[in-house]
CSV table of C-alpha atoms and ligand atoms in Angstrom, one decimal:
chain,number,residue,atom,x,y,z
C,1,UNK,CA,0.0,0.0,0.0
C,2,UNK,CA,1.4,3.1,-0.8
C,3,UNK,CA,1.9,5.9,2.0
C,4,UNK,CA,-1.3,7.8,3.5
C,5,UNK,CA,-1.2,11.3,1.8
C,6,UNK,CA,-2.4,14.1,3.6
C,7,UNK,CA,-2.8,18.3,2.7
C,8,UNK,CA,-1.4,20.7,5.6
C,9,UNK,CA,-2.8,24.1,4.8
C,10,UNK,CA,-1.4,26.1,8.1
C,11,UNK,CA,0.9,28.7,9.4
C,12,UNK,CA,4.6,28.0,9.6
C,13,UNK,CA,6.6,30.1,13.0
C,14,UNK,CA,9.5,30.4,14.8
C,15,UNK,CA,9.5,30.4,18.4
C,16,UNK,CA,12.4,32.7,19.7
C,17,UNK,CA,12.5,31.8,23.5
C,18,UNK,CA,14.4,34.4,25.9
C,19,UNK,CA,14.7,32.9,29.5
C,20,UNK,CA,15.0,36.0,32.3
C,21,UNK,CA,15.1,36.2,35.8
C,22,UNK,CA,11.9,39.0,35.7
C,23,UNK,CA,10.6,40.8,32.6
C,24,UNK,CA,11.9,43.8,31.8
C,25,UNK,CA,9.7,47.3,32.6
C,26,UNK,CA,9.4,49.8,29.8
C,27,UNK,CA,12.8,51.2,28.4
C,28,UNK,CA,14.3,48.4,30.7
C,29,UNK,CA,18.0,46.7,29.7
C,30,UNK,CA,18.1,42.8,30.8
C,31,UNK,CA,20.9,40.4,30.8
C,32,UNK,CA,18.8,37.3,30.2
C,33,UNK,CA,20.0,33.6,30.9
C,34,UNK,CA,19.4,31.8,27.9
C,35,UNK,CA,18.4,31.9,24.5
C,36,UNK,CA,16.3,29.0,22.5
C,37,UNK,CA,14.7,28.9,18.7
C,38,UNK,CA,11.9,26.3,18.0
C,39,UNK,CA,10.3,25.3,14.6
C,40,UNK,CA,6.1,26.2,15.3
C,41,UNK,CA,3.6,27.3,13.9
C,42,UNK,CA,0.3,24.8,14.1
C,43,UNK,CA,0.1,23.8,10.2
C,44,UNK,CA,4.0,23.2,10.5
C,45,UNK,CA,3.4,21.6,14.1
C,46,UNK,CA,1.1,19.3,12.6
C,47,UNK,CA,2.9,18.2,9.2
C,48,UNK,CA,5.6,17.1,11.2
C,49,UNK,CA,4.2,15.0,13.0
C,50,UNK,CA,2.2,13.3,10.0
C,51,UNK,CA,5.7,13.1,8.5
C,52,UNK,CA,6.9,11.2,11.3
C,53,UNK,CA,4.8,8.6,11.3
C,54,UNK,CA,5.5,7.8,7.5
C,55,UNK,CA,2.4,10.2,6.1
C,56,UNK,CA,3.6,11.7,2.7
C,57,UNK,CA,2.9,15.3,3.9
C,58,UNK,CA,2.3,18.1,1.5
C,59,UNK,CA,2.1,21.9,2.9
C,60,UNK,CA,0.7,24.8,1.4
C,61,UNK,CA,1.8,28.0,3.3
C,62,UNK,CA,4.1,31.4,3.3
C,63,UNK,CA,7.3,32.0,4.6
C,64,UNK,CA,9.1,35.7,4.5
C,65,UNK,CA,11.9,37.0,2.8
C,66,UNK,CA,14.4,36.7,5.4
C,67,UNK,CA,16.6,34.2,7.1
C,68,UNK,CA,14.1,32.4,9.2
C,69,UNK,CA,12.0,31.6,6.4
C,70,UNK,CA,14.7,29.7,4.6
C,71,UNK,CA,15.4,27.5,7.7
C,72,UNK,CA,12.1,27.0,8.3
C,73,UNK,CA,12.0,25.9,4.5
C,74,UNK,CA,14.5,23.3,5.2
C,75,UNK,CA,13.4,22.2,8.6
C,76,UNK,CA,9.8,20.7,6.6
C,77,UNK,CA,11.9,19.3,3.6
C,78,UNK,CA,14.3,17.7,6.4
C,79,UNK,CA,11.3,16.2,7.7
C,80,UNK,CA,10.3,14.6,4.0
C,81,UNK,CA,7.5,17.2,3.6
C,82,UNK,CA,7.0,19.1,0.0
C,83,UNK,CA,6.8,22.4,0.6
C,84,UNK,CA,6.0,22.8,-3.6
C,85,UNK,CA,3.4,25.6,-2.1
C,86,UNK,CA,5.5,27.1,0.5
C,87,UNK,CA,5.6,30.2,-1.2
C,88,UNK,CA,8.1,33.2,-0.1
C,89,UNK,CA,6.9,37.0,0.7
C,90,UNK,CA,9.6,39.0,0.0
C,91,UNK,CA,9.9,42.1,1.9
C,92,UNK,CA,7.3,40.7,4.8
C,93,UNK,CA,9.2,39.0,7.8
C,94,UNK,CA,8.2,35.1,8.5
C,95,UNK,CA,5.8,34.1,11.5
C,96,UNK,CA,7.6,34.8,14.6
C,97,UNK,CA,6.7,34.3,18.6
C,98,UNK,CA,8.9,36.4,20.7
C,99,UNK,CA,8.2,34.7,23.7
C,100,UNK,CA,10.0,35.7,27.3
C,101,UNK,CA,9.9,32.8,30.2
C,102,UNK,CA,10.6,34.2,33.5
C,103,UNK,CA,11.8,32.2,36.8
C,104,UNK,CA,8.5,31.3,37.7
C,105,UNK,CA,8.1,29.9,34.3
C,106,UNK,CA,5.7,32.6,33.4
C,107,UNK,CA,5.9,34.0,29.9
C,108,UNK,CA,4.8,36.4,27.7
C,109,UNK,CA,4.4,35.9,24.1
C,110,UNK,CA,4.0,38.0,21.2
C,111,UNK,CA,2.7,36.7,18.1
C,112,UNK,CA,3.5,38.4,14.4
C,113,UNK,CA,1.5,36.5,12.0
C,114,UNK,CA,4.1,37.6,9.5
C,115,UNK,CA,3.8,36.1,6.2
C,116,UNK,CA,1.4,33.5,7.7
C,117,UNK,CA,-1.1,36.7,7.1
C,118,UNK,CA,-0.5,36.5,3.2
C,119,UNK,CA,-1.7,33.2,2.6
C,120,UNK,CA,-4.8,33.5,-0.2
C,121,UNK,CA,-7.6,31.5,-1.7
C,122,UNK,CA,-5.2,31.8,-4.5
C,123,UNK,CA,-2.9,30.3,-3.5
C,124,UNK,CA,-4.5,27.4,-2.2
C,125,UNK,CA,-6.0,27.1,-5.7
C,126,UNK,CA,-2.9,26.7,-7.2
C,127,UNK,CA,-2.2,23.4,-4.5
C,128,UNK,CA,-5.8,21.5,-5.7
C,129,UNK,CA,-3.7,18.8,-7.3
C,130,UNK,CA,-2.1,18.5,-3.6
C,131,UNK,CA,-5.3,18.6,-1.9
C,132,UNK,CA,-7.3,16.3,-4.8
C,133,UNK,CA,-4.5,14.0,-4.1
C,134,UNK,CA,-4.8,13.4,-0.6
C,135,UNK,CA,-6.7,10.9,1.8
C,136,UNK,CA,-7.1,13.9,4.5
C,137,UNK,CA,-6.7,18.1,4.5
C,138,UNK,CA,-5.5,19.1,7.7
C,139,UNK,CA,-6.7,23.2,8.4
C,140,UNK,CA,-6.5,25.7,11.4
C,141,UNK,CA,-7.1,29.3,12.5
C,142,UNK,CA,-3.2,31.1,11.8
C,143,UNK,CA,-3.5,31.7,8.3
C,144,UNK,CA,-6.9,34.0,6.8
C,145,UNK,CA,-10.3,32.3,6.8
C,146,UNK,CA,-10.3,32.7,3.3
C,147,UNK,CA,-7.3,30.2,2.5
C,148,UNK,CA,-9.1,27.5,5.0
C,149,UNK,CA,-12.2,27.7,3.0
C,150,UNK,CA,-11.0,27.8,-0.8
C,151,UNK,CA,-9.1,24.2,1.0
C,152,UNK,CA,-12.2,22.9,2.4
C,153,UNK,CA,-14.3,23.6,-0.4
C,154,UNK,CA,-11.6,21.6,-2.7
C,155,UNK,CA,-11.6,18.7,-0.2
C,156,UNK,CA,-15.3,18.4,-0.2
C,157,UNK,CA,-15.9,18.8,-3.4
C,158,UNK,CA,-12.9,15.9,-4.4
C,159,UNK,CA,-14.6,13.8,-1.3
C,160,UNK,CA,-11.3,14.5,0.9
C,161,UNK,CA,-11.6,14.1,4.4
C,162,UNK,CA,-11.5,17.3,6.2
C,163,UNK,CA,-10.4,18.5,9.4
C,164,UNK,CA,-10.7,21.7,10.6
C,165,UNK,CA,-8.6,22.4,13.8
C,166,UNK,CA,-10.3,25.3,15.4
C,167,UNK,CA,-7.1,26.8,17.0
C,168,UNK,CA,-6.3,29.3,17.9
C,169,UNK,CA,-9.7,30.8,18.3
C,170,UNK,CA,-9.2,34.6,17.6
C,171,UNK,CA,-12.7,35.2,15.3
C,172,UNK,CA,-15.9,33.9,14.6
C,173,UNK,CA,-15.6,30.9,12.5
C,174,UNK,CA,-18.2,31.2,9.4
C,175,UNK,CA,-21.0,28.6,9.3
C,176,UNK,CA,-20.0,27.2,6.0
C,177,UNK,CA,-16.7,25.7,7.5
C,178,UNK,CA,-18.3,23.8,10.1
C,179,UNK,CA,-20.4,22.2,6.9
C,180,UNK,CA,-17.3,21.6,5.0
C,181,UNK,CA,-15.8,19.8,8.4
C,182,UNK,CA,-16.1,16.1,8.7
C,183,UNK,CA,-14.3,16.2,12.0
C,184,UNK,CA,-14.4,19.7,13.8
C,185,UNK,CA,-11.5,19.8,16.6
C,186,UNK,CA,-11.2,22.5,18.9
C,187,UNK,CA,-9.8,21.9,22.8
C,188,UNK,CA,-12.1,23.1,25.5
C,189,UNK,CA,-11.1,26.6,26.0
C,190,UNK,CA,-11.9,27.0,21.9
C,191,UNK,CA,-14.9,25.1,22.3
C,192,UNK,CA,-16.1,27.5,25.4
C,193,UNK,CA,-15.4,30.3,22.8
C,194,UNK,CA,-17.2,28.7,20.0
C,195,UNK,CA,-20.3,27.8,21.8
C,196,UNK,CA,-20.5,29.4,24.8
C,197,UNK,CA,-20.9,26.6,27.2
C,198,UNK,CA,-18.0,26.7,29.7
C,199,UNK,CA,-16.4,23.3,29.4
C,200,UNK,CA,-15.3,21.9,32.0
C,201,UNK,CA,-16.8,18.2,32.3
C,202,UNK,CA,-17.7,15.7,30.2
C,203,UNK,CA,-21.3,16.7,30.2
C,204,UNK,CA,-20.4,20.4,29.3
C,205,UNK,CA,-18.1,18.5,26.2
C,206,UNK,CA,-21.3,16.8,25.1
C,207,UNK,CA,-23.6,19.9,24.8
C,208,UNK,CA,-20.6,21.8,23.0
C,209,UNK,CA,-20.0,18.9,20.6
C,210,UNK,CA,-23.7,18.5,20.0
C,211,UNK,CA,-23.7,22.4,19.2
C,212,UNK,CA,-21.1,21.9,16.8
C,213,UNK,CA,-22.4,19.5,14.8
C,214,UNK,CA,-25.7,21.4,14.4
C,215,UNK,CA,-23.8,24.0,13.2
C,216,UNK,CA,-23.5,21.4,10.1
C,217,UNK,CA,-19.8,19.9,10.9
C,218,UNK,CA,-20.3,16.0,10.5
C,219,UNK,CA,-18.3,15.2,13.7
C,220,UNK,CA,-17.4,17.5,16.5
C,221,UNK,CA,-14.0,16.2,18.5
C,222,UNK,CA,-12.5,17.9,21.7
C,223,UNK,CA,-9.8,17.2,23.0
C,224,UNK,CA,-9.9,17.3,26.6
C,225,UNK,CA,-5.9,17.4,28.0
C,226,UNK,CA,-5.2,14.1,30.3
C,227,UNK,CA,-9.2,12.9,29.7
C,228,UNK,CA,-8.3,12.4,25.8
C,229,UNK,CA,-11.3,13.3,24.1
C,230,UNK,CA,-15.2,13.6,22.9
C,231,UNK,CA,-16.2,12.6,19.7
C,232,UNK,CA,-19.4,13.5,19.3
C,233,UNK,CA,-21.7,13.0,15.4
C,234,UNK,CA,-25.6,13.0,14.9
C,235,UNK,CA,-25.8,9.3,16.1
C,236,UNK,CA,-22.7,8.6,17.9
C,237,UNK,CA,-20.8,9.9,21.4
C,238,UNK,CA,-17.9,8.4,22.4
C,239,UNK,CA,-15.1,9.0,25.3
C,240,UNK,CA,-11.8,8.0,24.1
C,241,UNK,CA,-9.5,8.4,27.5
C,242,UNK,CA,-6.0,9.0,26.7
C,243,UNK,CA,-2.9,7.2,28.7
C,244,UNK,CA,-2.3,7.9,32.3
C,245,UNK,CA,1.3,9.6,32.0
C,246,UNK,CA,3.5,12.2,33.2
C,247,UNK,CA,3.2,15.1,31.8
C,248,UNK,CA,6.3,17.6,31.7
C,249,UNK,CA,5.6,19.9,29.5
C,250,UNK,CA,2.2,19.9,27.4
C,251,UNK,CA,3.1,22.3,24.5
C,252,UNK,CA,2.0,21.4,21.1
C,253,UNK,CA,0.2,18.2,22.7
C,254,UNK,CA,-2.9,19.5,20.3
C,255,UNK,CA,-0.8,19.3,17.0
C,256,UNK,CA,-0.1,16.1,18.0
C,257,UNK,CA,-2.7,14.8,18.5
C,258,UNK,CA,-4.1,16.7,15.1
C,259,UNK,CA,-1.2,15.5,13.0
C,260,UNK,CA,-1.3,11.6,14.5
C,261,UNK,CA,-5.1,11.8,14.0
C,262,UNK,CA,-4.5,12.7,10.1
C,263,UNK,CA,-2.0,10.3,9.9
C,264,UNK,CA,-4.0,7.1,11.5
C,265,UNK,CA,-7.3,8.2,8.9
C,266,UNK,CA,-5.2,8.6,6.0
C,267,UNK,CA,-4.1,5.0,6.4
C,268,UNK,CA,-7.5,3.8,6.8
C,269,UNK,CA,-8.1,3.0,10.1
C,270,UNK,CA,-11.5,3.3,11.4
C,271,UNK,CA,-12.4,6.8,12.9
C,272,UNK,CA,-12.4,5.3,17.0
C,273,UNK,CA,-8.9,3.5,16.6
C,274,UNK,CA,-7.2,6.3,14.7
C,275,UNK,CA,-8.6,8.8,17.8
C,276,UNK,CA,-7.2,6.1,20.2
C,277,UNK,CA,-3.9,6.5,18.6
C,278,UNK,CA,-3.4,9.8,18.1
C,279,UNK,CA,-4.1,10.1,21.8
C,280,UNK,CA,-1.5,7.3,22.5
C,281,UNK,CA,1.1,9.8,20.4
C,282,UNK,CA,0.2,12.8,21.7
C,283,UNK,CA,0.6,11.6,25.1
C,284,UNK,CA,3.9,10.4,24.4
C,285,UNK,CA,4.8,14.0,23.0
C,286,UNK,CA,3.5,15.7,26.6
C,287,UNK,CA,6.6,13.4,28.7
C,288,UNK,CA,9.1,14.9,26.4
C,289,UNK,CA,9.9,19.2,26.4
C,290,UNK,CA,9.6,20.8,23.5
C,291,UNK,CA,7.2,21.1,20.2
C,292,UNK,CA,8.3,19.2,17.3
C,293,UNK,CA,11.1,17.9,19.6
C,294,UNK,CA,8.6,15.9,21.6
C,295,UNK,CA,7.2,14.3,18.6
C,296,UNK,CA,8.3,10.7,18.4
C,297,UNK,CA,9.3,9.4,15.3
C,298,UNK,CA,8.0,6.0,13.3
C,299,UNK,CA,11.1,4.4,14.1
C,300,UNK,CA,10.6,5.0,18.1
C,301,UNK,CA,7.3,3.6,18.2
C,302,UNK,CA,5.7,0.3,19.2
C,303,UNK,CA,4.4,-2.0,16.6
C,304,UNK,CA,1.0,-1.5,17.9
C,305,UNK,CA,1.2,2.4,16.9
C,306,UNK,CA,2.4,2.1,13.6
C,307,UNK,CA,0.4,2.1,10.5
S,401,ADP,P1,-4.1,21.7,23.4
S,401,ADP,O1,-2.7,21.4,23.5
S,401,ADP,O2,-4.6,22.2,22.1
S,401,ADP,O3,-4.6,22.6,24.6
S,401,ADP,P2,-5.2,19.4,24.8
S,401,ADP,O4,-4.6,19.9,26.1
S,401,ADP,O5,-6.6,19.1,24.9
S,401,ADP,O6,-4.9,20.3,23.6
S,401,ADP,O7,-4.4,18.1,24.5
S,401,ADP,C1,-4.5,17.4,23.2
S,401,ADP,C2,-4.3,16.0,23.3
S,401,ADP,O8,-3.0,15.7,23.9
S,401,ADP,C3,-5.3,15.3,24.3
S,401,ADP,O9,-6.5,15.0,23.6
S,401,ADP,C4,-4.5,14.1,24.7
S,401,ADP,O10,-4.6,13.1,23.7
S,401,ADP,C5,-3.1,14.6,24.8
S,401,ADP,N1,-2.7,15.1,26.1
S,401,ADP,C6,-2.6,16.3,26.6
S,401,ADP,N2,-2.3,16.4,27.9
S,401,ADP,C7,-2.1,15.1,28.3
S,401,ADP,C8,-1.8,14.5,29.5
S,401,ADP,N3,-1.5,15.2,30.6
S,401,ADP,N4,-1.7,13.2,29.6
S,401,ADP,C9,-2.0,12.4,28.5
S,401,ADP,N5,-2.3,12.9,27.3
S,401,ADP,C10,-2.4,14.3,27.2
């Protein structure tokens, strides 16, 4: 059989981390302690890890003009992933977080979108052979609504599974990409802002699932931290616990679990097993620091996880 193919239309960052005793008041010079870069960015996030567990991964994003952008370039196609429709914006800077970690471990993170912000409908257009050609399209919130729904519309229309990965929630999302969703997936602070309900137990997941696929998507999964997740369609509801483990450090557990979930449908498993899964490999990512640098590879992985 050959590989499960899957579409990654998403946002492509780097993380600049700048650990400091205390942040820094206005017009303030600090001598931090350390200095660390990360790959991110959720479509990147989530590429990777399809990649990783033998998914041939095709992304459709923007970079900038400027060094980062060409790193970022090579940390996908170092990963196996064709990044054909990585396109460049010259004279824009790439997605960057600027994020500062103090003792305490708090931080403080600024966002610039960056080229992420440039992505178009028309581009996506020009990536329908790479969208046609897939098993799944993976989408989410950090490129414009307009890119996600010229996907969607392409995946629907070419009978591509679709999932939308409500994340990060920072506008309304229009009604016509729940109905282009086969499996909507936000966690439970996105599904709070979605729906209103305040999620906080299993009963509150079911009522904001069940709004969600009203809305027209034809399954509604949230992901629910150390519980796993709710997977939630207009006949079915189903609780798919994750693995009791220890988490140290729970950043970019959600891509994980999004990019493992492509992965497992792409190769055909049945929708149940391939949540199971990606809840087996996303709580392997939480005991390891790090974004992509918790995500296990193929190779690392017992049998029973591979596909
Ligand atoms: P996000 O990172 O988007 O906030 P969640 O916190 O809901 O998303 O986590 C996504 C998935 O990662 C969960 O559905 C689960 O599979 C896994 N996960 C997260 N935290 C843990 C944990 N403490 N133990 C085991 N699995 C976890």
């Amino acid at each position: 059989m050959s590989a499960p193919s899957i579409c990654v239309v998403g946002s492509i960052n780097l993380d600049m981390n700048a650990y400091v005793e205390r942040f820094p008041r206005p017009g303030e010079t600090l001598h931090g302690r350390r200095f660390t870069t990360g790959y991110g960015g959720k479509g990147a996030n989530q590429a990777v890890m399809a990649a990783r567990l033998g998914a041939k991964v095709s992304m459709v994003g923007r970079i900038g003009g400027d060094i980062f952008g060409h790193d970022m370039r090579r940390n996908l196609e170092s990963e196996g992933i064709c990044t054909d429709f990585v396109r460049e914006s010259k004279g824009v800077s790439s997605g960057v977080a600027v994020i500062t970690i103090d003792e305490q471990g708090q931080n403080q993170i600024i966002v610039i979108p960056g080229a992420n912000g440039l992505v178009t409908a028309a581009d996506v257009e020009e990536a329908q052979a790479a969208i046609t050609g897939a098993q799944v399209l993976l989408c989410q919130m950090e490129v414009p609504m307009e890119a996600n729904l010229a996907a969607l519309r392409i995946a629907r229309n070419a009978g591509v599974t679709t999932i939308f990965n409500s994340a990060p929630v920072s506008s309304e999302v229009p009604e016509e990409v729940y109905r282009l969703s086969d499996i909507f997936c936000p966690n439970e602070s996105e599904a709070e802002l979605l729906t209103g309900v305040p999620v906080h137990t299993l009963d509150d997941a079911r009522l904001a699932a069940s709004m969600i696929v009203t809305r027209g998507a034809r399954a509604a999964l949230i992901t629910l931290g150390a519980q796993g997740c709710l997977y939630v369609t207009a006949d079915q509801e189903e609780h798919v616990p994750a693995p009791r483990v220890k988490a140290v450090d729970t950043t970019g557990a959600g891509d994980a679990f999004v990019g493992s979930l492509a992965h497992f449908l792409a190769a055909g498993l049945p929708v149940l097993e391939a949540i199971a899964r990606a809840n087996a490999i996303a709580a392997i990512s939480v005991q390891h620091p790090g974004t992509q640098a918790s995500y296990p590879r193929r190779a690392d992985l017992p049998e029973t996880l591979l596909r």
